[in-house]
Tab-separated table of C-alpha atoms and ligand atoms in Angstrom:
chain	number	residue	atom	x	y	z
W	1	MET	CA	14.897	20.501	-17.163
W	2	THR	CA	12.630	19.387	-14.474
W	3	ASP	CA	13.339	20.809	-10.729
W	4	ILE	CA	12.183	18.041	-8.943
W	5	ILE	CA	10.903	14.430	-10.095
W	6	ILE	CA	8.993	12.364	-7.795
W	7	VAL	CA	8.913	8.611	-8.139
W	8	GLY	CA	5.156	7.276	-7.030
W	9	ALA	CA	1.992	8.998	-7.043
W	10	GLY	CA	0.606	7.799	-3.869
W	11	PRO	CA	-0.183	9.926	-0.720
W	12	ALA	CA	3.388	10.578	-0.332
W	13	GLY	CA	4.316	11.431	-3.820
W	14	LEU	CA	1.149	13.670	-4.517
W	15	THR	CA	1.702	15.530	-1.357
W	16	ALA	CA	5.516	16.231	-2.127
W	17	ALA	CA	4.159	17.313	-5.666
W	18	ILE	CA	1.917	19.575	-4.028
W	19	TYR	CA	4.408	21.246	-1.733
W	20	ALA	CA	7.185	21.334	-4.622
W	21	GLN	CA	4.872	23.440	-6.532
W	22	ARG	CA	3.778	25.789	-3.773
W	23	ALA	CA	7.323	26.221	-2.945
W	24	GLY	CA	7.660	27.474	-6.916
W	25	ARG	CA	9.453	24.567	-8.336
W	26	LYS	CA	8.177	22.468	-11.331
W	27	ALA	CA	7.481	18.735	-10.186
W	28	VAL	CA	6.772	15.926	-12.495
W	29	VAL	CA	5.297	12.891	-10.777
W	30	PHE	CA	6.102	9.357	-12.661
W	31	GLU	CA	3.525	6.449	-11.872
W	32	ALA	CA	3.664	2.699	-12.871
W	33	SER	CA	0.274	1.749	-12.361
W	34	VAL	CA	-2.794	3.987	-10.685
W	35	TYR	CA	-2.064	6.942	-8.641
W	36	GLY	CA	-3.229	7.154	-5.201
W	37	GLY	CA	-1.305	4.153	-4.572
W	38	GLN	CA	-2.513	1.598	-1.540
W	39	ILE	CA	-4.950	3.953	-0.297
W	40	VAL	CA	-7.522	3.403	-3.357
W	41	ASN	CA	-7.950	-0.004	-1.986
W	42	THR	CA	-9.123	1.455	1.416
W	43	PRO	CA	-13.101	1.512	1.492
W	44	GLU	CA	-13.046	4.201	4.259
W	45	ILE	CA	-10.694	6.726	5.947
W	46	GLU	CA	-11.712	7.821	9.171
W	47	ASN	CA	-8.445	8.595	10.718
W	48	TYR	CA	-7.131	11.394	8.654
W	49	PRO	CA	-7.365	14.710	10.480
W	50	ALA	CA	-10.481	17.159	10.000
W	51	ILE	CA	-11.838	14.408	7.333
W	52	LYS	CA	-14.385	12.518	9.434
W	53	LYS	CA	-15.136	10.098	6.475
W	54	ILE	CA	-14.173	9.563	3.046
W	55	SER	CA	-13.676	6.734	0.608
W	56	GLY	CA	-9.779	5.837	-0.674
W	57	TYR	CA	-10.975	6.363	-3.975
W	58	GLU	CA	-12.471	9.785	-3.450
W	59	PHE	CA	-9.373	10.539	-1.584
W	60	ALA	CA	-6.914	9.652	-4.049
W	61	GLN	CA	-8.780	11.398	-6.661
W	62	THR	CA	-8.791	14.945	-4.612
W	63	LEU	CA	-5.322	14.669	-3.982
W	64	TYR	CA	-4.362	13.987	-7.666
W	65	GLU	CA	-6.565	16.878	-8.791
W	66	GLN	CA	-4.795	19.350	-6.021
W	67	ALA	CA	-1.621	18.330	-7.358
W	68	LYS	CA	-2.448	18.968	-11.314
W	69	ASP	CA	-4.395	21.962	-10.200
W	70	LEU	CA	-1.041	23.503	-8.777
W	71	GLY	CA	0.797	22.655	-12.077
W	72	ALA	CA	2.427	19.102	-11.117
W	73	GLU	CA	2.602	16.858	-14.216
W	74	ILE	CA	1.798	13.231	-13.901
W	75	LYS	CA	3.134	10.747	-16.338
W	76	MET	CA	2.195	7.204	-16.450
W	77	GLU	CA	5.400	5.692	-16.839
W	78	ARG	CA	7.539	3.219	-14.676
W	79	VAL	CA	10.720	4.468	-13.468
W	80	VAL	CA	13.501	1.826	-13.907
W	81	GLY	CA	16.398	3.477	-12.894
W	82	ILE	CA	18.333	6.769	-11.827
W	83	LYS	CA	21.540	8.127	-13.071
W	84	ASP	CA	23.415	10.430	-10.646
W	85	GLY	CA	25.324	13.109	-12.277
W	86	GLY	CA	25.836	15.373	-9.457
W	87	SER	CA	23.817	18.403	-9.907
W	88	VAL	CA	21.956	16.773	-12.549
W	89	LYS	CA	19.917	13.522	-12.253
W	90	THR	CA	18.800	11.473	-14.923
W	91	VAL	CA	15.566	9.318	-14.261
W	92	VAL	CA	15.265	6.576	-16.686
W	93	THR	CA	11.534	4.842	-17.275
W	94	ASP	CA	10.202	2.588	-19.642
W	95	LYS	CA	9.597	5.050	-22.052
W	96	GLY	CA	12.580	7.488	-21.913
W	97	GLU	CA	14.937	9.792	-19.989
W	98	TYR	CA	14.244	12.875	-17.926
W	99	GLU	CA	16.559	15.307	-16.569
W	100	CYS	CA	16.070	16.722	-13.045
W	101	ARG	CA	17.834	18.704	-10.369
W	102	ALA	CA	16.211	16.524	-7.480
W	103	VAL	CA	14.414	13.258	-6.970
W	104	ILE	CA	11.994	12.165	-4.276
W	105	LEU	CA	11.470	8.458	-4.064
W	106	ALA	CA	7.879	7.637	-2.790
W	107	THR	CA	7.638	4.227	-4.195
W	108	GLY	CA	5.258	3.114	-1.561
W	109	ALA	CA	4.998	-0.743	-1.288
W	110	LYS	CA	3.480	-3.679	-2.657
W	111	ASN	CA	1.262	-6.320	-1.268
W	112	ARG	CA	2.720	-9.445	-0.103
W	113	PRO	CA	1.782	-12.798	-0.881
W	114	LEU	CA	1.477	-15.869	1.161
W	115	GLY	CA	3.899	-17.597	-0.860
W	116	LEU	CA	1.504	-20.652	-1.726
W	117	GLU	CA	2.066	-22.860	-4.705
W	118	ASN	CA	-0.829	-22.021	-6.559
W	119	GLU	CA	-1.592	-18.568	-5.084
W	120	LYS	CA	-0.450	-16.770	-8.462
W	121	ALA	CA	-2.246	-18.941	-10.725
W	122	LEU	CA	-5.645	-18.177	-8.562
W	123	ILE	CA	-5.247	-14.564	-8.772
W	124	GLY	CA	-8.666	-13.480	-10.326
W	125	LYS	CA	-10.093	-16.975	-9.884
W	126	GLY	CA	-10.804	-16.535	-6.176
W	127	VAL	CA	-7.300	-14.908	-4.762
W	128	SER	CA	-7.394	-11.067	-4.625
W	129	TYR	CA	-5.169	-8.631	-2.641
W	130	CYS	CA	-8.172	-5.890	-2.755
W	131	ALA	CA	-11.416	-6.590	-1.094
W	132	THR	CA	-12.548	-2.880	-2.268
W	133	CYS	CA	-11.567	-3.758	-6.068
W	134	ASP	CA	-12.756	-7.538	-6.003
W	135	GLY	CA	-15.084	-7.712	-3.129
W	136	MET	CA	-18.458	-7.178	-5.161
W	137	PHE	CA	-17.883	-10.443	-7.205
W	138	PHE	CA	-18.085	-12.376	-4.196
W	139	ARG	CA	-21.704	-11.046	-3.210
W	140	GLY	CA	-23.559	-13.534	-1.137
W	141	LYS	CA	-20.667	-15.712	-1.032
W	142	THR	CA	-18.402	-17.376	1.620
W	143	VAL	CA	-14.856	-15.740	1.722
W	144	ALA	CA	-12.022	-15.663	3.666
W	145	VAL	CA	-9.644	-12.844	4.762
W	146	ALA	CA	-6.004	-13.098	5.838
W	147	GLY	CA	-4.113	-11.187	7.988
W	148	GLY	CA	-4.265	-9.363	11.390
W	149	GLY	CA	-3.656	-6.048	10.493
W	150	ASN	CA	-5.762	-2.654	9.681
W	151	THR	CA	-6.103	-3.559	6.137
W	152	ALA	CA	-7.112	-7.152	6.918
W	153	VAL	CA	-9.912	-6.100	9.812
W	154	GLU	CA	-11.023	-3.432	7.469
W	155	ASP	CA	-11.704	-5.888	4.284
W	156	ALA	CA	-13.275	-8.168	6.475
W	157	PHE	CA	-15.869	-5.588	7.659
W	158	PHE	CA	-16.176	-4.314	4.364
W	159	LEU	CA	-16.798	-7.592	2.948
W	160	SER	CA	-19.320	-8.771	5.846
W	161	ASN	CA	-21.545	-5.897	4.465
W	162	TYR	CA	-22.565	-8.218	1.493
W	163	CYS	CA	-21.176	-11.760	1.669
W	164	GLU	CA	-22.682	-14.582	3.327
W	165	LYS	CA	-19.984	-15.412	5.746
W	166	VAL	CA	-16.210	-14.125	6.419
W	167	TYR	CA	-13.773	-16.038	7.876
W	168	LEU	CA	-10.691	-13.771	9.412
W	169	ILE	CA	-7.692	-16.123	9.249
W	170	HIS	CA	-4.783	-14.747	11.497
W	171	ARG	CA	-1.771	-16.474	12.521
W	172	ARG	CA	-2.000	-15.143	16.356
W	173	ASP	CA	-4.546	-14.264	18.752
W	174	GLU	CA	-3.664	-10.813	19.048
W	175	PHE	CA	-4.192	-8.033	16.255
W	176	ARG	CA	-1.939	-5.346	15.030
W	177	ALA	CA	-5.136	-3.818	13.766
W	178	HIS	CA	-6.697	-0.888	15.869
W	179	GLU	CA	-8.688	-2.299	18.764
W	180	ARG	CA	-11.925	-0.144	17.935
W	181	GLU	CA	-11.732	-1.768	14.458
W	182	VAL	CA	-11.240	-5.217	15.877
W	183	GLU	CA	-14.333	-4.668	18.522
W	184	LYS	CA	-16.519	-3.276	15.502
W	185	LEU	CA	-15.700	-7.036	13.742
W	186	ARG	CA	-16.305	-9.145	16.567
W	187	ALA	CA	-19.913	-7.425	16.532
W	188	LYS	CA	-20.616	-8.702	13.065
W	189	GLU	CA	-22.792	-12.069	13.153
W	190	ASN	CA	-21.372	-13.303	10.109
W	191	VAL	CA	-17.615	-13.122	10.786
W	192	GLU	CA	-15.828	-15.822	12.272
W	193	PHE	CA	-12.417	-15.391	13.785
W	194	VAL	CA	-10.058	-18.284	12.964
W	195	LEU	CA	-7.050	-17.524	15.347
W	196	ASN	CA	-3.659	-19.060	15.840
W	197	LYS	CA	-3.687	-20.322	12.048
W	198	ASN	CA	-1.909	-20.239	8.883
W	199	VAL	CA	-3.030	-20.534	5.679
W	200	THR	CA	-1.239	-23.436	4.319
W	201	ALA	CA	-2.978	-24.596	1.200
W	202	LEU	CA	-5.537	-23.532	-1.494
W	203	ARG	CA	-7.951	-25.881	-3.078
W	204	GLU	CA	-9.020	-25.321	-6.620
W	205	ASP	CA	-12.059	-26.570	-8.485
W	206	GLY	CA	-12.158	-26.366	-12.497
W	207	GLY	CA	-9.404	-23.776	-11.953
W	208	ARG	CA	-11.057	-21.916	-9.191
W	209	LEU	CA	-10.656	-21.533	-5.666
W	210	CYS	CA	-13.071	-23.706	-3.602
W	211	ALA	CA	-11.395	-24.095	-0.108
W	212	VAL	CA	-8.449	-22.959	1.816
W	213	GLU	CA	-6.840	-25.615	4.068
W	214	VAL	CA	-5.637	-23.819	7.540
W	215	THR	CA	-3.114	-25.302	9.928
W	216	ASP	CA	-3.152	-24.570	13.772
W	217	LYS	CA	0.145	-23.044	14.899
W	218	ASN	CA	0.200	-24.954	18.239
W	219	THR	CA	-1.478	-27.985	17.458
W	220	ASN	CA	-0.890	-28.578	13.971
W	221	GLU	CA	-4.002	-29.406	12.895
W	222	LYS	CA	-5.477	-29.133	9.520
W	223	GLN	CA	-9.072	-27.884	8.839
W	224	GLU	CA	-10.515	-27.194	5.440
W	225	LEU	CA	-12.723	-23.967	5.016
W	226	SER	CA	-15.108	-23.986	1.768
W	227	VAL	CA	-14.540	-20.508	0.313
W	228	ALA	CA	-15.170	-18.754	-3.152
W	229	GLY	CA	-12.667	-15.938	-2.351
W	230	LEU	CA	-9.797	-15.596	-0.615
W	231	PHE	CA	-8.399	-11.893	0.239
W	232	VAL	CA	-4.658	-11.728	1.385
W	233	ALA	CA	-4.059	-8.783	3.537
W	234	ILE	CA	-0.601	-9.583	5.241
W	235	GLY	CA	1.280	-6.354	4.624
W	236	GLN	CA	3.270	-4.813	2.300
W	237	SER	CA	7.033	-5.136	0.873
W	238	PRO	CA	8.623	-2.529	-0.512
W	239	ASP	CA	10.563	-2.565	-3.978
W	240	ASN	CA	13.033	-0.499	-4.310
W	241	THR	CA	16.212	-2.443	-5.844
W	242	ALA	CA	16.261	-0.307	-9.124
W	243	PHE	CA	17.697	2.513	-6.719
W	244	GLU	CA	20.290	0.895	-4.738
W	245	ASN	CA	22.723	2.892	-6.594
W	246	VAL	CA	21.472	6.166	-5.075
W	247	ALA	CA	19.885	5.102	-1.736
W	248	SER	CA	20.880	2.469	0.676
W	249	LEU	CA	18.670	0.023	1.666
W	250	ALA	CA	17.997	-1.659	5.156
W	251	ASP	CA	16.912	-5.370	5.346
W	252	GLY	CA	13.480	-5.799	3.979
W	253	GLY	CA	14.282	-3.626	1.289
W	254	TYR	CA	12.877	-0.043	2.982
W	255	ILE	CA	14.954	3.051	1.780
W	256	LYS	CA	17.336	4.044	4.952
W	257	ALA	CA	15.860	7.726	6.125
W	258	GLY	CA	14.878	9.394	9.078
W	259	GLU	CA	12.338	11.976	9.759
W	260	ASP	CA	14.133	14.239	7.445
W	261	CYS	CA	13.916	12.086	4.375
W	262	LEU	CA	17.153	12.575	3.324
W	263	THR	CA	18.808	9.370	1.605
W	264	GLY	CA	22.523	10.354	2.534
W	265	THR	CA	22.844	10.876	-1.462
W	266	ASP	CA	23.052	14.591	-2.359
W	267	GLY	CA	19.698	15.506	-4.142
W	268	ILE	CA	17.880	12.167	-3.433
W	269	PHE	CA	15.208	12.205	-1.131
W	270	THR	CA	12.471	9.721	0.121
W	271	ALA	CA	8.936	9.966	1.379
W	272	GLY	CA	6.286	7.444	2.430
W	273	ASP	CA	5.925	3.568	2.865
W	274	CYS	CA	9.098	3.014	1.156
W	275	ARG	CA	11.296	4.610	3.507
W	276	THR	CA	12.223	2.868	7.297
W	277	LYS	CA	9.796	4.294	9.442
W	278	ALA	CA	7.833	3.438	12.734
W	279	VAL	CA	4.337	3.869	11.655
W	280	ARG	CA	3.157	3.663	8.193
W	281	GLN	CA	-0.213	5.666	7.882
W	282	LEU	CA	-1.644	8.213	5.598
W	283	THR	CA	-0.931	11.065	7.730
W	284	THR	CA	2.799	10.187	7.847
W	285	ALA	CA	3.123	9.426	4.225
W	286	ALA	CA	1.591	12.969	3.810
W	287	SER	CA	4.116	14.567	6.424
W	288	ASP	CA	6.798	12.638	4.524
W	289	GLY	CA	5.609	14.264	1.056
W	290	ALA	CA	5.989	17.642	2.787
W	291	ALA	CA	9.465	17.400	4.363
W	292	ALA	CA	11.072	15.618	1.264
W	293	ALA	CA	9.471	18.443	-0.983
W	294	LEU	CA	10.758	21.085	1.057
W	295	ALA	CA	14.357	19.437	1.607
W	296	ALA	CA	14.512	19.184	-2.145
W	297	SER	CA	13.597	22.604	-2.571
W	298	GLY	CA	16.077	23.891	-0.011
W	299	TYR	CA	18.607	21.633	-1.664
W	300	ILE	CA	18.137	23.244	-5.332
W	301	ASP	CA	18.475	26.709	-3.385
W	302	SER	CA	21.748	25.802	-2.007
W	303	MET	CA	23.036	24.715	-5.440
W	304	ASP	CA	21.917	27.914	-6.898
W	305	ILE	CA	24.120	29.966	-4.481
G	1	NAP	P1	0.577	-4.889	8.591
G	1	NAP	O1	-0.282	-3.972	9.779
G	1	NAP	O2	1.820	-5.103	8.315
G	1	NAP	O3	-0.246	-6.514	9.260
G	1	NAP	C1	0.041	-7.569	8.280
G	1	NAP	C2	-0.684	-8.819	9.085
G	1	NAP	O4	-0.450	-9.674	8.391
G	1	NAP	C3	0.001	-8.899	10.614
G	1	NAP	O5	-1.309	-9.225	11.339
G	1	NAP	C4	0.683	-10.115	10.474
G	1	NAP	O6	0.569	-10.856	11.611
G	1	NAP	C5	0.227	-10.660	9.381
G	1	NAP	N1	1.123	-11.389	8.456
G	1	NAP	C6	2.264	-11.083	7.607
G	1	NAP	N2	2.845	-11.811	6.786
G	1	NAP	C7	2.006	-13.088	7.426
G	1	NAP	C8	2.425	-14.277	6.577
G	1	NAP	N3	3.463	-14.740	6.154
G	1	NAP	N4	1.444	-15.129	7.011
G	1	NAP	C9	0.348	-14.892	7.621
G	1	NAP	N5	0.026	-13.564	8.472
G	1	NAP	C10	1.116	-12.620	8.021
G	1	NAP	O7	-0.324	-4.560	7.179
G	1	NAP	P2	-1.472	-3.586	6.482
G	1	NAP	O8	-2.826	-4.331	7.579
G	1	NAP	O9	-1.346	-4.167	5.353
G	1	NAP	O10	-1.237	-2.318	7.247
G	1	NAP	C11	-0.001	-1.873	6.652
G	1	NAP	C12	0.174	-0.339	7.244
G	1	NAP	O11	-0.899	0.321	6.959
G	1	NAP	C13	-0.135	-0.426	8.906
G	1	NAP	O12	0.857	0.463	9.351
G	1	NAP	C14	-1.432	0.052	8.914
G	1	NAP	O13	-1.650	0.406	10.486
G	1	NAP	C15	-1.591	0.883	7.989
G	1	NAP	N6	-3.078	0.843	7.706
G	1	NAP	C16	-3.952	1.758	8.231
G	1	NAP	C17	-5.295	1.826	8.040
G	1	NAP	C18	-6.194	2.901	8.657
G	1	NAP	O14	-5.384	3.384	9.801
G	1	NAP	N7	-7.342	3.070	8.233
G	1	NAP	C19	-5.944	1.071	6.895
G	1	NAP	C20	-5.002	0.140	6.554
G	1	NAP	C21	-3.622	0.099	6.552
G	1	NAP	P3	1.857	-10.470	13.104
G	1	NAP	O15	0.372	-9.497	13.381
G	1	NAP	O16	1.415	-12.191	13.489
G	1	NAP	O17	2.568	-10.358	12.549
């Protein structure tokens, strides 16, 4: 039987694996898509202590190798549920069932869509949620980024390096993004800020995005911007519904837990962006991974007494 099963191989989950292995526990991490989580989509990280600059991809790769080198096992399987048998938990995946003594839920969060009628149909045909992954397809073209957080501002900056023009469309005239990053973006000549406006429709031509309609929040005035691509960066939402039987969810679907990463269910812990918290950063995800793994290890100790 595994000591600790970790659901999610993002920064929180992989940090938990590192701490669990170093505490002498056998950790198995389950990941449904790609290891590294959202950070893989970040072009450059400049705010992780003692690392001046690193790409999200390299950060994820190094973290993955570090966890593996310490003996953690990483399985590419989607966890669909957890059966709580008290001292033994059964983690159910799309490929099988695995017993363990403690579980750490580090499921992160997924990109939030705008919710427009043809948005889904245009994914891969002009609509994208990942500038790092898809930006190169729009070299020399005009694109738009929707959102006003760090992701949107960083994406717009990244795209401005090789797109002809970038519109940054935000529903307010103030940003959640760090002021320093917003100022860097303002200095770019090929970036136009489109503020106090919402993207209200996506126009297509031959099955591909050709323009976005934006509507002014105050005047209701509509305007069309011709773009080849739209990068949606309006935040994330969690998906923890499969775990409602072992962890209570707050409004918005985040797992209710404090800095101690306890869910209220014995042997079930949580870490990173999937839990209720004020600051969702790489540093806080890593911090949670450590706290959850040490709490899980302490819980196993207490069961052995
Ligand atoms: P975020 O900080 O939650 O920002 C989401 C943005 O999208 C906000 O500006 C919000 O507008 C806007 N928005 C939300 N719903 C919308 C809708 N339906 N229509 C139009 N606009 C909408 O999300 P994020 O930028 O993805 O960042 C997530 C977390 O990761 C944050 O904690 C962020 O600081 C962190 N992060 C950090 C870094 C870094 O430090 N280098 C990089 C990327 C992300 P309002 O402002 O009006 O609500």
